Coordinates of C-alpha atoms in Angstrom, one line a residue:
X4 CA 165.7 -39.5 -83.3
X5 CA 167.3 -40.3 -79.7
X6 CA 166.1 -43.1 -77.5
X7 CA 164.5 -42.0 -74.2
X8 CA 163.0 -43.4 -71.3
X9 CA 159.2 -44.3 -71.3
X10 CA 156.7 -44.6 -68.7
X11 CA 153.3 -46.1 -68.9
X12 CA 150.1 -45.7 -66.7
X13 CA 146.4 -45.2 -66.6
X14 CA 146.1 -41.6 -65.7
X15 CA 148.9 -39.2 -65.4
X16 CA 148.3 -36.3 -62.8
X17 CA 150.7 -33.2 -63.4
X18 CA 150.7 -31.5 -60.5
X19 CA 150.6 -32.7 -56.4
X20 CA 148.8 -30.3 -54.6
X21 CA 145.0 -31.2 -53.1
X22 CA 143.6 -31.5 -56.7
X23 CA 146.1 -33.7 -57.9
X24 CA 146.8 -35.7 -54.8
X25 CA 142.8 -36.4 -54.0
X26 CA 142.3 -37.1 -57.7
X27 CA 144.8 -40.0 -56.9
X28 CA 143.6 -41.3 -54.3
X29 CA 139.9 -41.4 -55.9
X30 CA 141.5 -43.3 -58.8
X31 CA 143.8 -45.8 -57.2
X32 CA 141.5 -48.4 -56.3
X33 CA 140.8 -48.6 -60.1
X34 CA 144.2 -48.1 -62.2
X35 CA 147.6 -47.2 -62.2
X36 CA 148.4 -43.4 -61.6
X37 CA 151.5 -41.6 -61.8
X38 CA 151.7 -38.2 -59.9
X39 CA 154.1 -35.8 -61.2
X40 CA 155.2 -33.3 -58.9
X41 CA 157.6 -30.2 -60.2
X42 CA 159.5 -30.3 -56.6
X43 CA 159.1 -32.4 -53.6
X44 CA 155.9 -33.8 -52.8
X45 CA 155.0 -31.8 -50.4
X46 CA 155.6 -28.5 -51.8
X47 CA 152.8 -26.5 -54.0
X48 CA 150.3 -23.9 -53.2
X49 CA 148.2 -26.1 -50.8
X50 CA 150.6 -26.2 -48.3
X51 CA 150.4 -22.3 -47.7
X52 CA 146.9 -21.7 -47.6
X53 CA 145.9 -20.8 -44.3
X54 CA 142.4 -19.9 -44.0
X55 CA 140.5 -22.7 -44.2
X56 CA 137.8 -24.7 -46.7
X57 CA 133.9 -23.5 -47.2
X58 CA 131.8 -26.1 -46.5
X59 CA 127.9 -25.5 -44.9
X60 CA 128.0 -27.4 -41.8
X61 CA 125.9 -25.1 -39.5
X62 CA 122.3 -25.9 -39.2
X63 CA 121.5 -21.9 -39.2
X64 CA 123.7 -22.1 -42.6
X65 CA 122.5 -23.6 -46.1
X66 CA 123.9 -24.3 -49.4
X67 CA 121.9 -21.6 -51.2
X68 CA 123.4 -18.9 -49.0
X69 CA 126.8 -20.2 -49.6
X70 CA 126.0 -20.0 -53.3
X71 CA 124.6 -16.8 -53.3
X72 CA 127.6 -15.4 -51.1
X73 CA 130.1 -16.6 -53.8
X74 CA 127.6 -15.3 -56.6
X75 CA 128.0 -11.8 -55.2
X76 CA 131.8 -12.1 -54.7
X77 CA 132.1 -12.6 -58.1
X78 CA 130.9 -9.6 -59.3
X79 CA 128.1 -10.8 -61.7
X80 CA 130.7 -13.4 -63.9
X81 CA 130.0 -16.6 -61.6
X82 CA 128.2 -19.4 -63.4
X83 CA 125.6 -20.2 -61.4
X84 CA 125.4 -24.1 -62.1
X85 CA 129.1 -24.3 -61.1
X86 CA 128.5 -22.4 -58.1
X87 CA 125.6 -25.0 -56.7
X88 CA 127.7 -27.8 -58.1
X89 CA 130.4 -27.2 -56.0
X90 CA 128.5 -25.9 -52.7
X91 CA 126.3 -28.9 -52.6
X92 CA 129.4 -30.9 -53.0
X93 CA 131.2 -29.5 -50.3
X94 CA 130.1 -31.3 -47.2
X95 CA 130.6 -34.8 -48.9
X96 CA 134.1 -33.6 -50.2
X97 CA 135.3 -32.5 -46.6
X98 CA 133.6 -35.7 -45.2
X99 CA 135.6 -37.7 -47.5
X100 CA 139.0 -35.7 -46.2
X101 CA 138.1 -36.4 -43.0
X102 CA 138.0 -39.9 -43.7
X103 CA 141.8 -39.8 -44.2
X104 CA 142.5 -37.9 -40.7
X105 CA 142.5 -34.1 -41.7
X106 CA 142.5 -32.9 -38.2
X107 CA 140.0 -29.6 -38.7
X108 CA 139.5 -27.4 -35.5
X109 CA 136.6 -29.2 -32.9
X110 CA 135.3 -27.4 -30.2
X111 CA 131.9 -29.0 -28.2
X112 CA 128.5 -28.3 -29.5
X113 CA 127.7 -26.1 -26.2
X114 CA 130.7 -23.7 -27.1
X115 CA 129.4 -23.6 -30.8
X116 CA 125.9 -22.7 -29.1
X117 CA 124.2 -25.4 -31.5
X118 CA 122.4 -28.6 -31.0
X119 CA 123.7 -30.3 -34.0
X120 CA 126.6 -33.4 -33.4
X121 CA 128.6 -31.6 -36.4
X122 CA 129.0 -28.8 -34.1
X123 CA 132.4 -30.2 -33.1
X124 CA 134.0 -28.2 -35.9
X125 CA 135.0 -25.0 -35.1
X126 CA 133.6 -22.9 -38.0
X127 CA 135.3 -19.1 -39.0
X128 CA 134.0 -16.2 -40.8
X129 CA 135.7 -14.8 -43.9
X130 CA 135.4 -11.9 -45.9
X131 CA 132.4 -12.2 -48.4
X132 CA 130.6 -14.9 -46.2
X133 CA 126.9 -14.1 -44.3
X134 CA 127.7 -17.1 -41.9
X135 CA 130.8 -18.8 -40.2
X136 CA 131.5 -22.2 -42.4
X137 CA 135.0 -22.1 -42.7
X138 CA 136.7 -25.5 -41.5
X139 CA 139.9 -25.0 -40.6
X140 CA 143.1 -26.6 -39.1
X141 CA 144.2 -23.4 -36.8
X142 CA 145.8 -21.1 -39.5
X143 CA 147.5 -23.6 -41.3
X144 CA 144.8 -25.8 -43.0
X145 CA 146.6 -25.9 -46.3
X146 CA 149.7 -27.6 -44.6
X147 CA 147.2 -30.0 -43.1
X148 CA 145.5 -30.9 -46.1
X149 CA 149.0 -31.7 -47.8
X150 CA 150.0 -33.6 -45.3
X151 CA 147.1 -35.4 -44.8
X152 CA 146.8 -36.2 -48.6
X153 CA 150.8 -37.4 -49.0
X154 CA 150.5 -39.4 -46.2
X155 CA 147.2 -41.3 -47.6
X156 CA 149.3 -41.6 -51.1
X157 CA 152.9 -42.3 -50.7
X158 CA 152.3 -46.0 -49.6
X159 CA 149.7 -46.7 -52.1
X160 CA 151.2 -49.5 -54.6
X161 CA 148.8 -47.9 -57.7
X162 CA 150.3 -44.3 -57.3
X163 CA 153.7 -43.9 -58.2
X164 CA 155.4 -40.5 -57.5
X165 CA 157.7 -38.6 -59.8
X166 CA 159.2 -36.3 -57.8
X167 CA 161.4 -33.0 -59.2
X168 CA 160.0 -33.6 -62.7
X169 CA 158.9 -30.6 -65.0
X170 CA 156.0 -31.1 -67.7
X171 CA 157.5 -29.9 -70.8
X172 CA 154.6 -30.7 -73.4
X173 CA 151.6 -32.7 -73.5
X174 CA 151.5 -35.0 -76.7
X175 CA 148.5 -35.2 -79.0
X176 CA 147.6 -38.4 -80.7
X177 CA 148.7 -38.9 -84.5
X178 CA 145.6 -40.3 -85.4
X179 CA 143.0 -37.9 -83.5
X180 CA 144.4 -34.7 -83.4
X181 CA 141.9 -33.7 -80.7
X182 CA 143.0 -36.3 -78.3
X183 CA 145.7 -36.4 -76.0
X184 CA 148.0 -39.6 -75.2
X185 CA 150.7 -38.6 -72.5
X186 CA 153.3 -35.8 -72.1
X187 CA 157.2 -35.1 -72.6
X188 CA 158.6 -34.4 -69.1
X189 CA 162.0 -33.5 -67.9
X190 CA 164.0 -35.3 -65.0
X191 CA 165.1 -32.9 -63.3
X192 CA 167.8 -35.0 -61.6
X193 CA 169.1 -36.4 -64.9
X194 CA 168.6 -33.3 -66.8
X195 CA 166.8 -35.4 -69.8
X196 CA 163.6 -35.4 -71.2
X197 CA 161.4 -38.6 -70.8
X198 CA 158.3 -39.8 -72.3
X199 CA 155.0 -40.6 -69.9
X200 CA 152.5 -42.4 -72.2
X201 CA 148.9 -42.2 -70.7
X202 CA 145.3 -42.9 -71.2
X203 CA 144.3 -39.9 -69.3
X204 CA 146.1 -37.0 -68.4
X205 CA 144.9 -34.3 -65.5
X206 CA 147.0 -31.1 -65.2
X207 CA 146.4 -29.8 -61.6
X208 CA 149.6 -27.5 -61.7
X209 CA 147.9 -24.6 -59.6
X210 CA 147.9 -21.2 -60.8
X211 CA 150.2 -18.6 -62.3
X212 CA 150.8 -15.8 -59.6
X213 CA 154.6 -16.2 -60.3
X214 CA 154.2 -14.3 -63.1
X215 CA 153.9 -10.7 -60.8
X216 CA 157.0 -9.4 -59.1
X217 CA 155.0 -9.6 -55.5
X218 CA 153.1 -12.9 -54.8
X219 CA 152.0 -15.1 -51.8
X220 CA 152.5 -18.0 -53.9
X221 CA 155.4 -20.5 -53.9
X222 CA 158.2 -20.5 -57.0
X223 CA 156.3 -23.4 -58.7
X224 CA 152.9 -21.4 -59.6
X225 CA 154.3 -20.8 -63.0
X226 CA 151.2 -21.5 -65.0
X227 CA 152.5 -24.4 -66.5
X228 CA 149.5 -26.3 -66.9
X229 CA 147.9 -23.4 -68.5
X230 CA 150.7 -22.6 -71.3
X231 CA 150.6 -26.3 -71.8
X232 CA 146.8 -26.5 -72.4
X233 CA 147.1 -23.5 -74.5
X234 CA 150.1 -24.9 -77.1
X235 CA 147.3 -27.8 -77.9
X236 CA 144.5 -26.2 -78.5
X237 CA 142.2 -25.5 -75.5
X238 CA 140.3 -22.8 -74.7
X239 CA 141.1 -20.7 -71.7
X240 CA 138.7 -18.0 -69.8
X241 CA 138.9 -15.0 -67.7
X242 CA 142.9 -14.7 -67.5
X243 CA 142.5 -10.9 -66.2
X244 CA 141.1 -11.8 -63.2
X245 CA 143.7 -12.5 -61.2
X246 CA 143.5 -12.0 -57.2
X247 CA 145.9 -10.3 -55.4
X248 CA 145.1 -11.1 -51.8
X249 CA 144.7 -8.1 -49.5
X250 CA 147.2 -8.8 -46.5
X251 CA 150.8 -10.6 -47.1
X252 CA 153.4 -9.5 -44.6
X253 CA 155.3 -6.5 -45.3
X254 CA 158.8 -7.2 -44.1
X255 CA 162.2 -7.6 -45.9
X256 CA 162.5 -10.9 -44.6
X257 CA 159.0 -12.5 -45.2
X258 CA 159.0 -13.3 -48.8
X259 CA 155.6 -14.6 -49.6
X260 CA 154.4 -15.0 -46.0
X261 CA 150.4 -14.9 -46.2
X262 CA 148.1 -13.3 -43.6
X263 CA 145.1 -15.1 -43.4
X264 CA 141.9 -13.4 -43.9
X265 CA 140.2 -15.1 -41.2
X266 CA 142.4 -12.6 -38.7
X267 CA 139.5 -9.8 -39.9
X268 CA 136.9 -12.7 -39.6
X269 CA 138.0 -12.8 -35.8
X270 CA 137.8 -9.0 -35.8
X271 CA 141.2 -7.7 -36.8
X272 CA 140.9 -3.9 -38.3
X273 CA 142.7 -2.6 -41.4
X274 CA 144.4 1.1 -40.3
X275 CA 146.9 3.9 -41.1
X276 CA 150.2 3.7 -39.1
X277 CA 148.2 5.7 -36.2
X278 CA 145.6 3.3 -36.0
X279 CA 143.0 5.2 -38.0
X280 CA 140.3 2.7 -39.7
X281 CA 139.8 2.9 -43.0
X282 CA 137.7 -0.1 -44.8
X283 CA 134.2 1.7 -43.8
X284 CA 134.8 4.3 -46.3
X285 CA 135.0 1.8 -49.1
X286 CA 132.2 -0.4 -48.3
X287 CA 129.6 -1.1 -45.9
X288 CA 130.7 -4.5 -45.2
X289 CA 133.9 -2.8 -43.9
X290 CA 137.0 -5.4 -43.2
X291 CA 135.0 -8.6 -44.3
X292 CA 134.2 -6.9 -47.8
X293 CA 135.3 -9.1 -51.2
X294 CA 139.2 -9.4 -51.4
X295 CA 139.2 -7.4 -54.7
X296 CA 137.5 -4.1 -52.9
X297 CA 140.0 -4.9 -49.8
X298 CA 142.9 -4.6 -52.1
X299 CA 141.8 -2.1 -54.0
X300 CA 141.4 0.2 -50.7
X301 CA 145.1 -1.0 -49.3
X302 CA 146.3 0.2 -52.9
X303 CA 144.4 3.4 -53.0
X304 CA 145.5 4.4 -49.4
X305 CA 149.1 3.3 -50.0
X306 CA 149.5 5.5 -52.9
X307 CA 147.1 8.6 -51.7
X308 CA 149.6 8.7 -48.4
X309 CA 152.7 7.9 -50.2
X310 CA 153.0 4.6 -47.6
X311 CA 155.4 1.4 -48.2
X312 CA 152.3 -0.6 -46.3
X313 CA 148.8 -0.5 -44.4
X314 CA 148.7 -2.7 -41.1
X315 CA 146.3 -5.5 -39.8
X316 CA 145.4 -4.9 -35.8
X317 CA 144.0 -7.7 -33.8
X318 CA 145.7 -6.7 -30.6
X319 CA 142.4 -5.7 -28.8
X320 CA 141.5 -9.4 -28.7
X321 CA 142.7 -11.4 -25.6
X322 CA 146.3 -12.7 -26.3
X323 CA 145.6 -16.2 -25.9
X324 CA 143.0 -16.1 -28.3
X325 CA 145.7 -14.7 -30.7
X326 CA 148.0 -17.5 -30.2
X327 CA 145.8 -20.3 -30.2
X328 CA 143.8 -19.5 -33.2
X329 CA 147.0 -18.4 -35.2
X330 CA 149.8 -19.9 -33.9
X331 CA 151.7 -20.2 -37.5
X332 CA 151.4 -16.2 -37.5
X333 CA 152.4 -15.1 -34.3
X334 CA 155.3 -17.4 -34.6
X335 CA 156.5 -15.8 -37.8
X336 CA 155.5 -12.4 -36.7
X337 CA 157.4 -12.7 -33.5
X338 CA 160.8 -14.1 -35.2
X339 CA 160.2 -11.0 -37.1
X340 CA 160.2 -8.7 -34.0
X341 CA 156.7 -8.1 -34.3
X342 CA 154.0 -8.9 -31.4
X343 CA 150.5 -9.5 -32.8
X344 CA 149.0 -9.6 -28.9
X345 CA 150.4 -5.8 -28.6
X346 CA 150.9 -4.2 -32.3
X347 CA 149.2 -4.0 -35.3
X348 CA 151.1 -6.2 -38.3
X349 CA 152.4 -4.4 -41.7
X350 CA 150.9 -5.6 -44.9
X351 CA 150.7 -5.0 -48.5
X352 CA 148.7 -6.9 -51.5
X353 CA 150.2 -9.5 -53.3
X354 CA 149.2 -11.6 -56.4
X355 CA 147.6 -14.5 -55.0
X356 CA 145.3 -16.6 -57.1
X357 CA 144.2 -17.0 -60.7
X358 CA 140.5 -16.9 -61.3
X359 CA 140.4 -17.8 -64.9
X360 CA 142.2 -20.8 -66.7
X361 CA 141.6 -23.8 -68.7
X362 CA 138.1 -24.2 -69.6
X363 CA 136.5 -27.6 -68.2
X364 CA 133.0 -28.8 -67.6
X365 CA 131.7 -30.4 -64.5
X366 CA 133.2 -33.6 -65.0
X367 CA 136.3 -31.7 -65.3
X368 CA 136.9 -32.2 -69.2
X369 CA 139.0 -29.7 -71.3
X370 CA 138.3 -29.2 -74.9
X371 CA 140.7 -32.0 -76.2
X372 CA 139.7 -36.0 -75.3
X373 CA 141.7 -37.5 -72.5
X374 CA 142.4 -34.3 -71.1
X375 CA 141.2 -32.9 -67.8
X376 CA 141.9 -30.1 -65.5
X377 CA 141.2 -29.6 -62.1
X378 CA 142.0 -26.6 -59.2
X379 CA 143.5 -23.1 -59.7
X380 CA 144.4 -24.3 -63.2
X381 CA 141.2 -25.0 -64.5
X382 CA 138.2 -22.0 -65.0
X383 CA 135.0 -23.9 -64.2
X384 CA 132.8 -20.8 -63.8
X385 CA 133.0 -20.8 -59.7
X386 CA 134.9 -17.8 -59.2
X387 CA 133.6 -15.1 -61.7
X388 CA 135.3 -12.1 -61.3
X389 CA 136.5 -12.8 -57.8
X390 CA 137.1 -15.6 -55.6
X391 CA 135.6 -15.8 -52.1
X392 CA 138.1 -16.6 -49.4
X393 CA 138.5 -20.4 -48.7
X394 CA 136.7 -21.6 -52.0
X395 CA 139.6 -22.6 -53.7
X396 CA 141.1 -25.5 -51.8
X397 CA 137.2 -26.6 -51.7
X398 CA 137.1 -26.5 -55.9
X399 CA 140.2 -28.4 -55.9
X400 CA 138.5 -31.4 -54.1
X401 CA 135.1 -31.0 -55.6
X402 CA 136.6 -31.2 -59.0
X403 CA 139.2 -34.2 -58.1
X404 CA 136.2 -36.4 -57.1
X405 CA 134.2 -35.2 -60.4
X406 CA 137.0 -36.2 -62.8
X407 CA 137.6 -39.2 -61.1
X408 CA 134.1 -40.4 -61.5
X409 CA 134.0 -39.4 -65.2
X410 CA 137.4 -41.2 -65.6
X411 CA 136.8 -44.3 -64.0
X412 CA 133.4 -44.7 -66.1
X413 CA 136.0 -44.8 -69.1
X414 CA 138.3 -47.2 -67.9
X415 CA 137.0 -50.0 -69.9
X416 CA 137.0 -48.3 -73.1
X417 CA 139.1 -49.8 -76.2
X418 CA 142.3 -48.4 -75.8
X419 CA 144.9 -48.0 -78.9
X420 CA 148.6 -48.0 -78.1
X421 CA 150.5 -45.7 -80.7
X422 CA 154.1 -44.5 -81.4
X423 CA 155.3 -41.6 -79.6
X424 CA 158.3 -40.0 -81.0
X425 CA 161.3 -39.6 -78.2
X426 CA 162.6 -36.7 -77.6
X427 CA 165.6 -35.2 -79.8
X428 CA 168.3 -33.4 -78.4
X429 CA 170.8 -33.9 -81.1
X430 CA 170.7 -30.2 -82.5
X431 CA 170.8 -28.4 -79.4
X432 CA 173.4 -27.7 -76.8
X433 CA 174.1 -26.4 -73.2
X434 CA 173.9 -23.0 -72.4
X435 CA 176.2 -21.0 -71.1
X436 CA 173.8 -17.8 -71.0
X437 CA 171.6 -18.3 -67.8
X438 CA 172.1 -14.8 -66.9
X439 CA 169.7 -14.0 -70.2
X440 CA 166.9 -16.3 -68.8
X441 CA 167.6 -14.4 -65.3
X442 CA 167.2 -11.0 -66.6
X443 CA 164.2 -11.9 -68.9
X444 CA 162.3 -13.6 -65.6
X445 CA 163.0 -10.5 -63.6
X446 CA 161.6 -8.0 -66.5
X447 CA 158.8 -10.1 -67.0
X448 CA 157.7 -9.8 -63.5
X449 CA 158.4 -6.3 -62.5
X450 CA 156.4 -4.7 -65.9
X451 CA 153.6 -7.2 -64.9
X452 CA 153.4 -5.7 -61.4
X453 CA 153.6 -2.3 -63.0
X454 CA 151.3 -2.2 -66.0
X455 CA 149.0 -5.2 -65.2
X456 CA 148.5 -5.4 -61.6
X457 CA 145.7 -3.9 -59.5
X458 CA 145.0 -0.9 -61.2
X459 CA 145.2 -0.7 -65.1
X460 CA 145.1 1.8 -68.0
X461 CA 144.9 0.9 -72.0
X462 CA 148.3 2.7 -72.3
X463 CA 150.0 0.1 -69.5
X464 CA 148.5 -2.8 -71.1
X465 CA 149.8 -1.7 -74.5
X466 CA 153.0 -1.4 -73.0
X467 CA 152.7 -4.9 -71.2
X468 CA 151.6 -6.4 -74.7
X469 CA 154.8 -5.1 -76.4
X470 CA 157.3 -6.5 -74.1
X471 CA 155.9 -9.8 -73.8
X472 CA 156.2 -10.1 -77.6
X473 CA 159.4 -9.0 -77.5
X474 CA 160.7 -11.2 -74.5
X475 CA 158.8 -14.1 -76.3
X476 CA 160.9 -13.9 -79.4
X477 CA 164.2 -13.9 -77.5
X478 CA 162.9 -17.2 -75.5
X479 CA 161.4 -19.1 -78.4
X480 CA 164.8 -18.2 -80.3
X481 CA 166.8 -19.6 -77.1
X482 CA 164.5 -22.8 -76.6
X483 CA 165.3 -23.8 -79.9
X484 CA 169.2 -23.9 -79.5
X485 CA 169.5 -25.1 -76.0
X486 CA 168.8 -27.5 -73.5
X487 CA 166.1 -27.5 -71.4
X488 CA 166.1 -26.1 -67.4
X489 CA 163.5 -25.3 -65.1
X490 CA 164.2 -21.8 -65.3
X491 CA 163.7 -21.9 -69.4
X492 CA 160.6 -24.0 -68.9
X493 CA 159.2 -21.8 -66.5
X494 CA 160.0 -18.8 -68.0
X495 CA 158.1 -20.3 -71.6
X496 CA 155.2 -21.0 -69.9
X497 CA 155.0 -17.4 -67.9
X498 CA 155.4 -15.4 -70.9
X499 CA 152.6 -17.7 -72.5
X500 CA 150.2 -16.8 -69.4
X501 CA 151.1 -13.2 -69.5
X502 CA 150.1 -13.0 -73.1
X503 CA 146.5 -14.4 -72.0
X504 CA 146.2 -12.0 -69.0
X505 CA 147.1 -9.0 -71.2
X506 CA 144.7 -10.5 -73.8
X507 CA 141.9 -10.8 -71.8
X508 CA 142.3 -7.5 -69.9
X509 CA 142.0 -5.6 -73.0
X510 CA 139.0 -7.2 -74.4
X511 CA 137.2 -6.2 -71.1
X512 CA 135.9 -2.7 -71.6
X513 CA 134.9 -2.1 -68.2
X514 CA 135.8 -2.4 -64.4
X515 CA 134.7 -5.5 -62.5
X516 CA 136.0 -7.8 -59.8
X517 CA 139.5 -8.3 -59.9
X518 CA 140.0 -6.1 -63.3
X519 CA 139.9 -2.3 -62.5
X520 CA 140.7 -0.1 -65.7
X521 CA 140.8 3.4 -65.1
X522 CA 140.0 3.6 -69.1
X523 CA 136.6 2.0 -68.4
X524 CA 135.5 2.5 -64.9
X525 CA 131.8 1.9 -65.4
X526 CA 130.0 -1.7 -65.3
X527 CA 129.2 -3.1 -68.6
X528 CA 124.9 -4.0 -68.3
X529 CA 125.5 -7.6 -69.5
X530 CA 129.2 -8.9 -69.0
X531 CA 130.5 -12.5 -70.1
X532 CA 133.5 -14.7 -69.4
X533 CA 136.5 -13.5 -71.8
X534 CA 137.3 -16.8 -73.9
X535 CA 140.4 -17.3 -75.7
X536 CA 140.3 -20.0 -78.4
X537 CA 143.9 -21.6 -78.5
X538 CA 142.7 -23.5 -82.0
X539 CA 143.2 -21.1 -84.4
X540 CA 146.2 -18.3 -83.8
X541 CA 144.3 -14.6 -83.1
X542 CA 140.9 -16.0 -82.9
X543 CA 140.2 -14.4 -79.8
X544 CA 136.6 -13.2 -78.7
X545 CA 133.9 -12.7 -76.0
X546 CA 131.8 -15.7 -75.8
X547 CA 128.8 -16.4 -73.2

């Protein structure tokens, strides 16, 4: 074996968004932490979240109302215990974030028509919510969360930031095959694989929407944590439920730009090019229906009319109101020649959020000892068949706290250090055929969009499965002969995730939430999560 660089820590956190950095901060006073970031520490899906974070701060609202709204949006597949666990801890977690300087928008108690002292927070409303409970920082909440957490972690002596590192694979114990003891990681600057030995590993890698051609997600969202966990034997669940955000900006120069749901919360209307509103025909909640309903409605209208996009119009609101509450979107639209104070914004749906993921309990523990999963990479039961707006960042922070509490309780456990094999590159060479990776990458994303998108059929799923099998064979052969690269690692993981999405979709013999199959348009009476087991190849099935 070749010698390789080895690092050691108490907790390795793979991912540097809201989930990973929150966990690092909670652990830092108790142990040594390494945070692995595939890009710059400030990059990731958290940065691009616009709307806000759901939490009960209004005296007219209640935790039970938040729970019921989430259950309703989840289309009968949420775990009530997980939903209550999250909603009941939301306020305390937001107060923790505020202590680090999170700049949630504020107004006076008089302006909010409330007598509570906490009315200083401006609360907005989004689709699926029955009350105003969305704390936000204008229309760039995610960026504010990321900046707040980065500022808190970057100078902490017990937090060590490894930027521009890809996680390659998790490392199992040689004596206990049910335990994880670290990870192989690829140093993108040195282009070499290194070892990080760790007592505990937390996956906080986000989702996998990069598997689709059109997505609101940044380039790093390639399903790495889900794929790595699957390869070592963890269960995954509900991968068929990939949320397509209804309103991404439709413009050739606006790649991946999201138009927050908060616009509809403040009165924006979805309409045709001639200004005709249409959402009331699809759902009595109109423009504030849950995202799965709105995305399908837009998709239906585009196909019915042969249109490239639909439109979102908030121009009936005062100009100063629009600019004050949505400055980021206003500036972006103006830079592209769209004045949202005077005209409607062209929008299309795009892949946005993975509601499924690695199965965990309420301590964020996976099936393997010492391995945790938090945030979008995890399946906690919170989102069911459709995630309600602004529950995503909330889940990141709530379960980061839960994981930290559990890890801290285990820090005093006896720990045996065992040898780890160094990464061996003696039998591989540099590739001169990177074009193969690029071609396979584009093919995967295109057929996933066409065959496993907003509307599916059995035949489309079969075609996707066939193409995935062929591409996996090619990539596995490529992986065994050439040195790793960022594109190769991500394509390998995306193919694994695509396979899991299709397999889950094929097992669901109904249309529910984000999964709509024309061959099974009805709802089952007693739905259960789709759970795939990674312990034995092909051992898949529905489980309660």
